[in-house]
Amino acid sequence: MSPVPGSPSEPMANSTGSFNRDFNNRLSMQAERVKRNNAPPPVTSVGSTAAPPTAGSASPHSERNGGAKFMEDNEAMDEIALMNLEELLYDMDLASNEDGVALETRLMKELNSLEMTNVYSIIESDDRIKNVMAELDKGIEELDDMDSWLSLYRQELDSMGDDIRQIESQNRGLQVQTSNQASLLRELDNLLISITIPDRIIETLKKEVLERESGVRKIEDAAAVIQDVLMAKYDEDVAGMSAVRNRMELYSFQCSNFSGRFSDFLKNKIQGQTDQYLNDKQRTLAKGYVVMFGYEPIEKYFITYRGLLLWLREMDLRRYTELQTVYVNNMNRLYRKEIKEFFNVLSAHHVAKLEKPDDSEFVFGSTYHGGLIARGGTAIRETLASPSDLTGRIPWRKRARGTQDSNASGADRDSALYESSRRIDLGPEEKLPVDDAFAQVLSIVTSVAAREQNYLSDLFTLTKMMSMRMFIDDTPPYSQDELDTKRKSSLDPKSSKRLAQLMGIMYDGLSVELNNLAETGVKNETV
């Protein structure tokens, strides 16, 4: 609580009663003083009032009276001030029972209001203050302008904040998009790696030598790689991608080029091998030398390419079919020549004339002729379908290379024989009955045809369901010695039909020679 003016560092009375008592006491004292001052002057002994001292009198009595009067005037002024204070308090509607705290509060408010009024009056009365106020007004206007500019800047900053938030949102979207694109690029890289064939693979298909077995093995591996890529399954979206499509077109082009290269190479080799055997004078037959030569060198040479032929079947069926036709047509040229020579030598020099039996009805006429042809036809059909025990009952012999004969020309011709060759064991002047000769011919022809059928099946993989990748991973065994072994028929009707067609083309002249042999037997009958 603030101290009361006139009593420094002393606290105001805390209760309303003490304040009122003090205030009433002071009022009572003031009232008494006012009464004393208002009393009439004292009367002298003569009944008149005392005369006031004249001017210039300086008696001690007068001085004492003057000092007393000054004191009395001061006291009167204090009393008047108190009276004025009391009137002021009543004018301010201050109740006598109001406590000091409320009074102090109201007085401080009035004092503040008075001070503000005084300050304002001072300001209004001084021109310098007006100049200051004008400058202050100008400064306020400038501050208002600055506030306007700051408001604009704040609006711009708010707008920039919106733009920044939008940019940040777009940036987050771009980050997600970038992440997705990075993932997509990784997937594309993996895809391109999976469909990318090294240059060495392409170079192998282009330039590797086909005549060496080591080169063929390298080409098989390279061909399997390009086949895996071209035959891989992709979904529609991936397959439609330009990068994938371009790669596939490039590899298809390389694959087609190699198919043409390999097909042309093998055609030329088949033609060359055929011409070589057709021009081999050691394979010419003569009297006492009835042989069906074997083709083991051809078998050994071309079986090297069975893997690539299998690849060609899967990648270029047209060229694969053409090679089958080329092979059987050229082998037909060989078999036509050698079968013809075989039958000519046998018929001209080693078929005995038949003597007429007692029962002429059994011998003469078309009965015997037809029976011979029928028996031969049935036997060869059985053997071509699958080698039977017929070959085991016929006394033909296989002659190995180096077997010496009685004359020099026979020794030269023996040098052209192989294990697969079939020979009727006859002397230069030895003859066979026509039925015995016919049976041995059937045995030899069916044995040769059965071997050729097995080889054709192995070379072109006609009776086995196999892919190039299966062939590379687990190459099926092959042995020339097993070509004479009886095999089960193929379970695939389509492959069996194709094999029968090829064998029909290869031995299309055999039936003519068999008929000619039968006719020779009939002509040699004696009357």
Short mmCIF file of C-alpha atoms in Angstrom, two decimals:
data_model
loop_
_atom_site.label_atom_id
_atom_site.label_comp_id
_atom_site.label_asym_id
_atom_site.label_seq_id
_atom_site.Cartn_x
_atom_site.Cartn_y
_atom_site.Cartn_z
CA MET A 1 0.00 0.00 0.00
CA SER A 2 1.35 3.50 -0.93
CA PRO A 3 2.26 5.82 1.95
CA VAL A 4 -0.05 8.83 2.67
CA PRO A 5 1.49 12.16 1.57
CA GLY A 6 2.94 14.09 4.48
CA SER A 7 3.83 11.02 6.53
CA PRO A 8 6.96 9.50 4.90
CA SER A 9 7.69 5.81 5.22
CA GLU A 10 4.69 5.32 7.55
CA PRO A 11 1.96 2.94 6.38
CA MET A 12 -1.61 4.08 6.21
CA ALA A 13 -4.05 2.80 8.86
CA ASN A 14 -5.37 -0.60 7.87
CA SER A 15 -8.88 -0.14 9.15
CA THR A 16 -11.68 2.21 8.20
CA GLY A 17 -12.49 3.01 11.83
CA SER A 18 -9.05 4.40 12.65
CA PHE A 19 -9.05 6.52 9.49
CA ASN A 20 -12.50 7.94 10.32
CA ARG A 21 -11.55 8.70 13.89
CA ASP A 22 -8.46 10.55 12.86
CA PHE A 23 -10.33 12.41 10.17
CA ASN A 24 -13.16 13.44 12.62
CA ASN A 25 -10.67 14.54 15.24
CA ARG A 26 -8.92 16.77 12.77
CA LEU A 27 -12.22 18.22 11.64
CA SER A 28 -13.18 18.97 15.26
CA MET A 29 -9.89 20.70 15.92
CA GLN A 30 -10.28 22.74 12.78
CA ALA A 31 -13.78 23.77 13.74
CA GLU A 32 -12.64 24.98 17.11
CA ARG A 33 -9.90 27.04 15.55
CA VAL A 34 -12.34 28.59 13.14
CA LYS A 35 -14.62 29.55 16.08
CA ARG A 36 -11.78 31.15 17.92
CA ASN A 37 -10.76 33.15 14.95
CA ASN A 38 -14.27 34.33 14.36
CA ALA A 39 -14.70 35.52 18.00
CA PRO A 40 -14.98 39.39 18.60
CA PRO A 41 -11.83 41.25 19.75
CA PRO A 42 -11.31 41.71 23.49
CA VAL A 43 -12.84 44.89 25.19
CA THR A 44 -10.59 47.30 27.11
CA SER A 45 -11.24 48.75 30.44
CA VAL A 46 -12.79 51.81 29.00
CA GLY A 47 -15.20 49.63 27.02
CA SER A 48 -13.71 49.98 23.62
CA THR A 49 -11.81 47.65 21.54
CA ALA A 50 -8.09 47.85 21.38
CA ALA A 51 -6.79 50.07 18.70
CA PRO A 52 -4.54 48.45 16.13
CA PRO A 53 -0.95 49.45 16.29
CA THR A 54 0.24 52.24 14.10
CA ALA A 55 2.69 51.85 11.45
CA GLY A 56 6.26 52.04 12.44
CA SER A 57 5.65 51.09 16.01
CA ALA A 58 8.21 48.63 17.14
CA SER A 59 7.39 47.86 20.63
CA PRO A 60 8.03 44.35 21.84
CA HIS A 61 4.45 43.94 22.57
CA SER A 62 3.54 44.78 19.05
CA GLU A 63 6.14 42.35 17.69
CA ARG A 64 4.82 39.57 19.81
CA ASN A 65 1.34 40.36 18.67
CA GLY A 66 2.49 40.32 15.02
CA GLY A 67 4.12 36.89 15.33
CA ALA A 68 1.09 35.52 17.02
CA LYS A 69 -1.06 36.84 14.29
CA PHE A 70 1.15 35.26 11.59
CA MET A 71 0.84 31.99 13.32
CA GLU A 72 -2.85 32.40 13.58
CA ASP A 73 -3.09 33.28 9.86
CA ASN A 74 -1.20 30.10 8.92
CA GLU A 75 -3.39 28.02 11.08
CA ALA A 76 -6.40 29.62 9.48
CA MET A 77 -5.06 28.73 6.04
CA ASP A 78 -4.57 25.15 7.10
CA GLU A 79 -8.05 25.05 8.39
CA ILE A 80 -9.37 26.48 5.17
CA ALA A 81 -7.39 23.89 3.22
CA LEU A 82 -8.85 21.19 5.35
CA MET A 83 -12.28 22.60 4.81
CA ASN A 84 -11.63 22.71 1.11
CA LEU A 85 -10.40 19.13 1.24
CA GLU A 86 -13.52 18.09 3.06
CA GLU A 87 -15.67 19.84 0.50
CA LEU A 88 -13.62 18.23 -2.25
CA LEU A 89 -14.14 14.85 -0.76
CA TYR A 90 -17.84 15.38 -0.56
CA ASP A 91 -17.90 16.76 -4.05
CA MET A 92 -16.24 13.53 -5.23
CA ASP A 93 -18.95 11.58 -3.45
CA LEU A 94 -16.47 9.93 -1.12
CA ALA A 95 -18.34 8.33 1.75
CA SER A 96 -16.84 8.66 5.14
CA ASN A 97 -16.97 4.91 5.57
CA GLU A 98 -14.84 4.14 2.43
CA ASP A 99 -11.56 2.42 3.23
CA GLY A 100 -8.12 3.81 2.49
CA VAL A 101 -7.36 1.37 -0.35
CA ALA A 102 -10.38 2.42 -2.37
CA LEU A 103 -9.69 6.06 -1.59
CA GLU A 104 -6.11 5.72 -2.69
CA THR A 105 -7.18 4.03 -5.87
CA ARG A 106 -9.66 6.73 -6.75
CA LEU A 107 -7.22 9.48 -5.87
CA MET A 108 -4.55 7.90 -8.07
CA LYS A 109 -6.98 7.76 -10.95
CA GLU A 110 -7.89 11.38 -10.52
CA LEU A 111 -4.21 12.28 -10.21
CA ASN A 112 -3.37 10.43 -13.41
CA SER A 113 -6.22 12.15 -15.23
CA LEU A 114 -5.06 15.49 -13.94
CA GLU A 115 -1.48 14.80 -14.96
CA MET A 116 -2.57 13.80 -18.44
CA THR A 117 -4.62 16.98 -18.71
CA ASN A 118 -1.69 19.04 -17.55
CA VAL A 119 0.66 17.31 -20.00
CA TYR A 120 -1.75 17.85 -22.83
CA SER A 121 -2.10 21.53 -21.89
CA ILE A 122 1.66 21.92 -21.86
CA ILE A 123 1.91 20.21 -25.24
CA GLU A 124 -0.80 22.40 -26.73
CA SER A 125 0.88 25.56 -25.48
CA ASP A 126 4.38 24.80 -26.97
CA ASP A 127 5.06 25.12 -30.74
CA ARG A 128 8.05 22.82 -30.55
CA ILE A 129 5.79 20.15 -29.28
CA LYS A 130 3.59 20.69 -32.32
CA ASN A 131 6.58 20.23 -34.59
CA VAL A 132 7.49 17.08 -32.73
CA MET A 133 3.93 15.86 -33.04
CA ALA A 134 3.95 16.63 -36.77
CA GLU A 135 7.15 14.67 -37.15
CA LEU A 136 5.65 11.88 -35.11
CA ASP A 137 2.56 11.90 -37.34
CA LYS A 138 4.82 11.75 -40.37
CA GLY A 139 6.76 8.90 -38.80
CA ILE A 140 3.49 7.13 -38.05
CA GLU A 141 2.43 7.52 -41.68
CA GLU A 142 5.74 6.09 -42.83
CA LEU A 143 5.33 3.26 -40.36
CA ASP A 144 1.84 2.72 -41.79
CA ASP A 145 3.36 2.58 -45.26
CA MET A 146 5.96 0.17 -43.99
CA ASP A 147 3.23 -1.88 -42.44
CA SER A 148 1.41 -1.91 -45.79
CA TRP A 149 4.58 -3.00 -47.53
CA LEU A 150 5.19 -5.63 -44.89
CA SER A 151 1.62 -6.82 -45.39
CA LEU A 152 2.33 -7.13 -49.11
CA TYR A 153 5.59 -8.92 -48.38
CA ARG A 154 3.75 -11.21 -46.02
CA GLN A 155 1.18 -11.96 -48.73
CA GLU A 156 4.02 -12.61 -51.18
CA LEU A 157 5.73 -14.83 -48.66
CA ASP A 158 2.46 -16.66 -48.03
CA SER A 159 2.09 -17.11 -51.78
CA MET A 160 5.68 -18.25 -52.01
CA GLY A 161 5.01 -20.63 -49.12
CA ASP A 162 2.11 -22.12 -51.05
CA ASP A 163 4.35 -22.43 -54.11
CA ILE A 164 7.09 -23.99 -52.01
CA ARG A 165 4.64 -26.48 -50.51
CA GLN A 166 3.41 -27.29 -53.99
CA ILE A 167 6.98 -27.67 -55.20
CA GLU A 168 7.77 -29.88 -52.22
CA SER A 169 4.71 -31.99 -52.99
CA GLN A 170 5.78 -32.24 -56.61
CA ASN A 171 9.30 -33.02 -55.46
CA ARG A 172 8.02 -35.88 -53.33
CA GLY A 173 6.06 -37.10 -56.32
CA LEU A 174 9.16 -36.79 -58.47
CA GLN A 175 11.17 -38.69 -55.89
CA VAL A 176 8.61 -41.50 -55.97
CA GLN A 177 8.60 -41.36 -59.75
CA THR A 178 12.40 -41.35 -59.82
CA SER A 179 12.47 -44.32 -57.47
CA ASN A 180 9.98 -46.15 -59.65
CA GLN A 181 11.95 -45.29 -62.75
CA ALA A 182 15.14 -46.50 -61.09
CA SER A 183 13.42 -49.78 -60.25
CA LEU A 184 12.12 -49.97 -63.81
CA LEU A 185 15.59 -49.30 -65.18
CA ARG A 186 17.00 -52.08 -63.02
CA GLU A 187 14.32 -54.43 -64.29
CA LEU A 188 15.04 -53.34 -67.84
CA ASP A 189 18.76 -53.84 -67.31
CA ASN A 190 18.11 -57.33 -66.00
CA LEU A 191 15.78 -57.98 -68.93
CA LEU A 192 18.31 -56.69 -71.44
CA ILE A 193 21.03 -58.76 -69.80
CA SER A 194 18.81 -61.84 -70.06
CA ILE A 195 18.10 -61.22 -73.75
CA THR A 196 21.55 -59.97 -74.66
CA ILE A 197 23.74 -62.48 -76.43
CA PRO A 198 27.49 -61.89 -76.20
CA ASP A 199 29.23 -60.96 -79.42
CA ARG A 200 31.39 -64.07 -79.23
CA ILE A 201 28.23 -66.19 -79.60
CA ILE A 202 27.25 -64.36 -82.77
CA GLU A 203 30.81 -64.57 -84.07
CA THR A 204 30.85 -68.32 -83.39
CA LEU A 205 27.69 -68.79 -85.44
CA LYS A 206 29.14 -66.67 -88.22
CA LYS A 207 32.71 -67.88 -88.48
CA GLU A 208 33.34 -71.10 -86.56
CA VAL A 209 34.48 -73.93 -88.82
CA LEU A 210 31.84 -76.63 -89.35
CA GLU A 211 34.21 -79.29 -90.61
CA ARG A 212 35.97 -79.86 -87.29
CA GLU A 213 34.22 -81.68 -84.50
CA SER A 214 35.51 -79.17 -81.92
CA GLY A 215 34.02 -76.35 -83.98
CA VAL A 216 30.70 -78.17 -84.19
CA ARG A 217 30.60 -78.50 -80.38
CA LYS A 218 31.20 -74.75 -80.01
CA ILE A 219 28.51 -73.98 -82.55
CA GLU A 220 26.07 -76.26 -80.73
CA ASP A 221 26.59 -74.33 -77.49
CA ALA A 222 26.19 -70.99 -79.26
CA ALA A 223 23.10 -72.18 -81.13
CA ALA A 224 21.55 -73.36 -77.86
CA VAL A 225 22.10 -69.90 -76.31
CA ILE A 226 20.44 -68.02 -79.17
CA GLN A 227 17.61 -70.54 -79.21
CA ASP A 228 16.98 -70.04 -75.48
CA VAL A 229 16.66 -66.29 -76.00
CA LEU A 230 14.44 -66.51 -79.07
CA MET A 231 12.13 -69.14 -77.59
CA ALA A 232 11.81 -67.51 -74.14
CA LYS A 233 8.25 -66.58 -73.14
CA TYR A 234 7.57 -62.92 -72.33
CA ASP A 235 4.32 -61.25 -71.38
CA GLU A 236 2.62 -59.02 -73.90
CA ASP A 237 3.90 -55.73 -72.45
CA VAL A 238 7.52 -56.86 -72.34
CA ALA A 239 7.38 -58.44 -75.78
CA GLY A 240 5.96 -55.21 -77.18
CA MET A 241 8.85 -53.08 -75.94
CA SER A 242 10.92 -51.69 -78.77
CA ALA A 243 14.21 -52.73 -77.14
CA VAL A 244 13.05 -56.33 -76.77
CA ARG A 245 11.50 -56.37 -80.22
CA ASN A 246 14.65 -54.99 -81.84
CA ARG A 247 16.83 -57.55 -80.08
CA MET A 248 14.56 -60.38 -81.14
CA GLU A 249 14.59 -59.20 -84.74
CA LEU A 250 18.39 -58.98 -84.68
CA TYR A 251 18.80 -62.46 -83.22
CA SER A 252 16.21 -63.91 -85.59
CA PHE A 253 18.23 -62.46 -88.45
CA GLN A 254 21.45 -64.00 -87.10
CA CYS A 255 19.65 -67.29 -86.55
CA SER A 256 18.34 -67.29 -90.11
CA ASN A 257 21.81 -66.55 -91.46
CA PHE A 258 23.31 -69.46 -89.57
CA SER A 259 20.50 -71.76 -90.65
CA GLY A 260 21.28 -70.92 -94.27
CA ARG A 261 24.99 -71.31 -93.70
CA PHE A 262 24.63 -74.71 -92.04
CA SER A 263 22.06 -75.96 -94.52
CA ASP A 264 24.20 -75.01 -97.52
CA PHE A 265 27.27 -76.58 -95.92
CA LEU A 266 25.52 -79.87 -95.24
CA LYS A 267 23.95 -80.00 -98.70
CA ASN A 268 27.35 -79.60 -100.30
CA LYS A 269 28.87 -82.25 -98.04
CA ILE A 270 26.09 -84.74 -98.80
CA GLN A 271 26.48 -84.10 -102.52
CA GLY A 272 30.27 -84.40 -102.29
CA GLN A 273 30.20 -87.63 -100.28
CA THR A 274 27.72 -89.17 -102.71
CA ASP A 275 29.77 -88.24 -105.73
CA GLN A 276 32.90 -89.64 -104.12
CA TYR A 277 31.30 -93.05 -103.59
CA LEU A 278 29.71 -93.09 -107.03
CA ASN A 279 33.12 -92.51 -108.59
CA ASP A 280 34.94 -95.05 -106.42
CA LYS A 281 36.16 -97.77 -108.80
CA GLN A 282 36.92 -100.13 -105.93
CA ARG A 283 33.20 -100.45 -105.31
CA THR A 284 32.57 -101.88 -108.81
CA LEU A 285 31.23 -105.44 -108.72
CA ALA A 286 32.33 -108.31 -110.95
CA LYS A 287 31.86 -112.05 -111.30
CA GLY A 288 32.30 -113.87 -108.01
CA TYR A 289 31.98 -110.64 -105.99
CA VAL A 290 28.33 -110.15 -104.90
CA VAL A 291 28.43 -107.44 -102.25
CA MET A 292 26.17 -104.72 -100.81
CA PHE A 293 28.70 -102.17 -99.63
CA GLY A 294 28.32 -100.38 -96.34
CA TYR A 295 28.52 -96.62 -95.71
CA GLU A 296 30.19 -96.43 -92.33
CA PRO A 297 32.35 -93.38 -93.27
CA ILE A 298 29.21 -91.50 -94.29
CA GLU A 299 27.47 -92.56 -91.08
CA LYS A 300 30.39 -91.47 -88.95
CA TYR A 301 30.78 -88.15 -90.73
CA PHE A 302 27.20 -86.89 -90.73
CA ILE A 303 26.26 -88.11 -87.24
CA THR A 304 28.51 -85.30 -85.97
CA TYR A 305 25.81 -82.86 -87.02
CA ARG A 306 22.80 -84.48 -85.40
CA GLY A 307 22.72 -81.83 -82.65
CA LEU A 308 22.63 -78.99 -85.17
CA LEU A 309 20.03 -80.85 -87.20
CA LEU A 310 17.91 -81.08 -84.06
CA TRP A 311 18.38 -77.32 -83.57
CA LEU A 312 17.40 -76.76 -87.21
CA ARG A 313 14.22 -78.79 -86.68
CA GLU A 314 13.15 -76.39 -83.91
CA MET A 315 14.33 -73.12 -85.49
CA ASP A 316 13.91 -73.60 -89.25
CA LEU A 317 11.65 -76.52 -90.11
CA ARG A 318 11.71 -75.79 -93.84
CA ARG A 319 15.49 -76.14 -94.14
CA TYR A 320 15.40 -79.18 -91.86
CA THR A 321 12.92 -80.89 -94.17
CA GLU A 322 14.99 -79.92 -97.21
CA LEU A 323 18.09 -81.56 -95.71
CA GLN A 324 16.16 -84.76 -95.09
CA THR A 325 15.11 -84.81 -98.72
CA VAL A 326 18.63 -83.99 -99.94
CA TYR A 327 20.12 -86.79 -97.87
CA VAL A 328 17.70 -89.55 -98.92
CA ASN A 329 17.79 -88.48 -102.58
CA ASN A 330 21.59 -88.67 -102.70
CA MET A 331 21.64 -91.98 -100.83
CA ASN A 332 19.07 -93.18 -103.32
CA ARG A 333 21.58 -92.44 -106.08
CA LEU A 334 24.11 -94.70 -104.34
CA TYR A 335 21.66 -97.46 -103.60
CA ARG A 336 20.23 -97.44 -107.10
CA LYS A 337 23.68 -97.94 -108.59
CA GLU A 338 24.89 -100.57 -106.13
CA ILE A 339 21.63 -102.50 -105.93
CA LYS A 340 21.50 -102.59 -109.70
CA GLU A 341 25.07 -103.87 -109.95
CA PHE A 342 24.42 -106.37 -107.16
CA PHE A 343 21.39 -107.84 -108.89
CA ASN A 344 23.03 -107.80 -112.34
CA VAL A 345 26.11 -109.73 -111.18
CA LEU A 346 23.99 -112.19 -109.22
CA SER A 347 21.51 -112.78 -112.05
CA ALA A 348 24.11 -112.98 -114.81
CA HIS A 349 26.68 -115.21 -113.13
CA HIS A 350 25.35 -116.91 -110.04
CA VAL A 351 21.72 -117.96 -110.58
CA ALA A 352 21.41 -121.55 -111.71
CA LYS A 353 18.85 -122.68 -114.22
CA LEU A 354 15.97 -124.55 -112.67
CA GLU A 355 15.39 -128.15 -113.61
CA LYS A 356 11.80 -129.12 -114.36
CA PRO A 357 10.26 -131.13 -111.51
CA ASP A 358 8.18 -134.17 -112.11
CA ASP A 359 5.04 -132.34 -111.24
CA SER A 360 4.91 -129.89 -114.08
CA GLU A 361 1.79 -128.16 -112.76
CA PHE A 362 3.76 -127.13 -109.69
CA VAL A 363 6.63 -125.75 -111.76
CA PHE A 364 5.27 -124.19 -114.94
CA GLY A 365 3.16 -121.16 -115.41
CA SER A 366 2.65 -118.06 -113.38
CA THR A 367 2.05 -120.02 -110.19
CA TYR A 368 5.75 -120.39 -109.41
CA HIS A 369 6.55 -116.92 -110.63
CA GLY A 370 3.80 -115.33 -108.56
CA GLY A 371 4.72 -117.39 -105.51
CA LEU A 372 8.32 -116.23 -105.70
CA ILE A 373 7.38 -112.58 -105.95
CA ALA A 374 4.79 -112.92 -103.25
CA ARG A 375 7.25 -114.63 -100.91
CA GLY A 376 9.92 -112.01 -101.57
CA GLY A 377 7.53 -109.10 -101.15
CA THR A 378 6.22 -110.43 -97.85
CA ALA A 379 9.70 -111.03 -96.50
CA ILE A 380 11.02 -107.59 -97.33
CA ARG A 381 7.97 -105.89 -95.90
CA GLU A 382 8.42 -107.75 -92.63
CA THR A 383 12.12 -106.95 -92.47
CA LEU A 384 11.80 -103.24 -93.31
CA ALA A 385 9.24 -102.86 -90.59
CA SER A 386 11.56 -104.51 -88.06
CA PRO A 387 14.51 -106.89 -88.66
CA SER A 388 13.30 -110.42 -88.11
CA ASP A 389 14.93 -113.81 -87.79
CA LEU A 390 14.93 -114.05 -91.57
CA THR A 391 18.43 -112.54 -91.71
CA GLY A 392 19.68 -115.14 -89.27
CA ARG A 393 18.49 -118.03 -91.42
CA ILE A 394 20.24 -116.88 -94.59
CA PRO A 395 23.88 -117.92 -95.11
CA TRP A 396 25.25 -114.53 -96.24
CA ARG A 397 28.45 -113.37 -94.67
CA LYS A 398 29.76 -110.01 -93.53
CA ARG A 399 33.22 -109.36 -94.86
CA ALA A 400 35.52 -106.98 -92.99
CA ARG A 401 38.07 -104.68 -94.52
CA GLY A 402 41.27 -106.42 -95.53
CA THR A 403 39.70 -109.81 -96.25
CA GLN A 404 41.84 -111.44 -98.95
CA ASP A 405 40.31 -113.18 -101.92
CA SER A 406 41.79 -115.58 -104.40
CA ASN A 407 42.64 -112.95 -107.01
CA ALA A 408 44.23 -109.52 -106.90
CA SER A 409 41.15 -107.62 -108.08
CA GLY A 410 39.14 -109.20 -105.29
CA ALA A 411 41.74 -108.04 -102.76
CA ASP A 412 41.50 -104.49 -104.09
CA ARG A 413 37.77 -104.56 -103.79
CA ASP A 414 37.93 -106.00 -100.26
CA SER A 415 39.71 -102.80 -99.22
CA ALA A 416 36.41 -100.95 -99.83
CA LEU A 417 34.45 -103.21 -97.49
CA TYR A 418 33.32 -102.25 -93.99
CA GLU A 419 31.68 -104.09 -91.14
CA SER A 420 28.33 -102.94 -92.44
CA SER A 421 28.94 -104.50 -95.88
CA ARG A 422 26.92 -107.60 -96.79
CA ARG A 423 28.27 -110.30 -99.18
CA ILE A 424 27.02 -113.58 -100.57
CA ASP A 425 29.89 -116.03 -100.17
CA LEU A 426 30.32 -117.41 -103.71
CA GLY A 427 33.19 -118.55 -105.87
CA PRO A 428 33.73 -117.06 -109.31
CA GLU A 429 31.91 -119.97 -111.01
CA GLU A 430 29.52 -120.89 -108.20
CA LYS A 431 25.80 -120.72 -108.84
CA LEU A 432 22.77 -120.69 -106.56
CA PRO A 433 19.28 -121.95 -107.15
CA VAL A 434 16.98 -119.08 -107.85
CA ASP A 435 14.98 -119.50 -104.65
CA ASP A 436 18.15 -119.65 -102.54
CA ALA A 437 19.55 -116.61 -104.34
CA PHE A 438 16.31 -114.74 -103.87
CA ALA A 439 16.25 -115.53 -100.14
CA GLN A 440 19.82 -114.38 -99.65
CA VAL A 441 19.11 -111.18 -101.58
CA LEU A 442 16.11 -110.46 -99.35
CA SER A 443 18.20 -111.10 -96.25
CA ILE A 444 20.97 -108.74 -97.38
CA VAL A 445 18.66 -106.00 -98.61
CA THR A 446 16.48 -106.01 -95.51
CA SER A 447 19.54 -105.98 -93.23
CA VAL A 448 21.02 -103.00 -95.06
CA ALA A 449 17.66 -101.21 -95.10
CA ALA A 450 17.10 -101.83 -91.36
CA ARG A 451 20.51 -100.36 -90.55
CA GLU A 452 19.87 -97.36 -92.77
CA GLN A 453 16.50 -96.82 -91.11
CA ASN A 454 18.07 -96.80 -87.64
CA TYR A 455 20.76 -94.40 -88.76
CA LEU A 456 18.24 -92.08 -90.43
CA SER A 457 16.24 -92.02 -87.20
CA ASP A 458 19.35 -91.13 -85.15
CA LEU A 459 20.66 -88.53 -87.58
CA PHE A 460 17.42 -86.54 -87.78
CA THR A 461 16.12 -87.48 -84.28
CA LEU A 462 12.87 -88.79 -85.72
CA THR A 463 11.80 -91.21 -83.01
CA LYS A 464 12.74 -89.29 -79.85
CA MET A 465 11.05 -86.27 -78.32
CA MET A 466 14.03 -84.07 -77.56
CA SER A 467 14.96 -80.38 -77.60
CA MET A 468 18.31 -78.78 -78.34
CA ARG A 469 18.76 -77.82 -74.68
CA MET A 470 18.11 -81.43 -73.65
CA PHE A 471 20.63 -82.58 -76.24
CA ILE A 472 23.30 -80.17 -74.91
CA ASP A 473 22.66 -81.05 -71.27
CA ASP A 474 22.47 -84.81 -71.80
CA THR A 475 23.65 -85.92 -75.24
CA PRO A 476 22.10 -89.30 -76.09
CA PRO A 477 24.67 -92.03 -76.76
CA TYR A 478 25.39 -93.20 -80.28
CA SER A 479 27.13 -96.34 -81.48
CA GLN A 480 27.50 -97.66 -85.01
CA ASP A 481 27.56 -101.20 -83.68
CA GLU A 482 24.00 -100.76 -82.39
CA LEU A 483 22.62 -99.77 -85.78
CA ASP A 484 22.12 -103.45 -86.63
CA THR A 485 20.15 -104.02 -83.42
CA LYS A 486 16.43 -104.45 -83.61
CA ARG A 487 14.58 -101.44 -82.18
CA LYS A 488 11.10 -100.77 -81.01
CA SER A 489 8.87 -98.89 -83.35
CA SER A 490 8.27 -95.21 -82.63
CA LEU A 491 5.25 -94.30 -80.55
CA ASP A 492 4.84 -91.09 -82.52
CA PRO A 493 2.66 -91.77 -85.60
CA LYS A 494 3.81 -88.60 -87.31
CA SER A 495 7.50 -89.50 -86.93
CA SER A 496 6.86 -93.09 -88.01
CA LYS A 497 5.05 -91.89 -91.09
CA ARG A 498 7.84 -89.49 -91.99
CA LEU A 499 10.47 -92.21 -91.52
CA ALA A 500 8.54 -94.56 -93.82
CA GLN A 501 8.34 -91.82 -96.48
CA LEU A 502 12.08 -91.22 -96.36
CA MET A 503 12.85 -94.95 -96.59
CA GLY A 504 10.51 -95.25 -99.55
CA ILE A 505 12.42 -92.50 -101.36
CA MET A 506 15.80 -94.05 -100.56
CA TYR A 507 14.90 -97.55 -101.83
CA ASP A 508 12.42 -96.70 -104.54
CA GLY A 509 14.31 -98.85 -107.11
CA LEU A 510 14.48 -101.98 -104.98
CA SER A 511 11.13 -103.44 -106.04
CA VAL A 512 12.11 -103.18 -109.71
CA GLU A 513 15.31 -105.16 -109.14
CA LEU A 514 13.49 -107.82 -107.15
CA ASN A 515 11.00 -108.28 -109.97
CA ASN A 516 13.85 -108.48 -112.46
CA LEU A 517 15.51 -111.21 -110.36
CA ALA A 518 12.27 -113.14 -110.30
CA GLU A 519 11.94 -112.80 -114.07
CA THR A 520 15.50 -114.09 -114.46
CA GLY A 521 14.64 -117.15 -112.45
CA VAL A 522 11.64 -117.84 -114.61
CA LYS A 523 13.68 -117.46 -117.79
CA ASN A 524 16.28 -119.89 -116.51
CA GLU A 525 13.73 -122.67 -116.10
CA THR A 526 14.53 -125.69 -118.29
CA VAL A 527 11.96 -127.47 -120.26
#
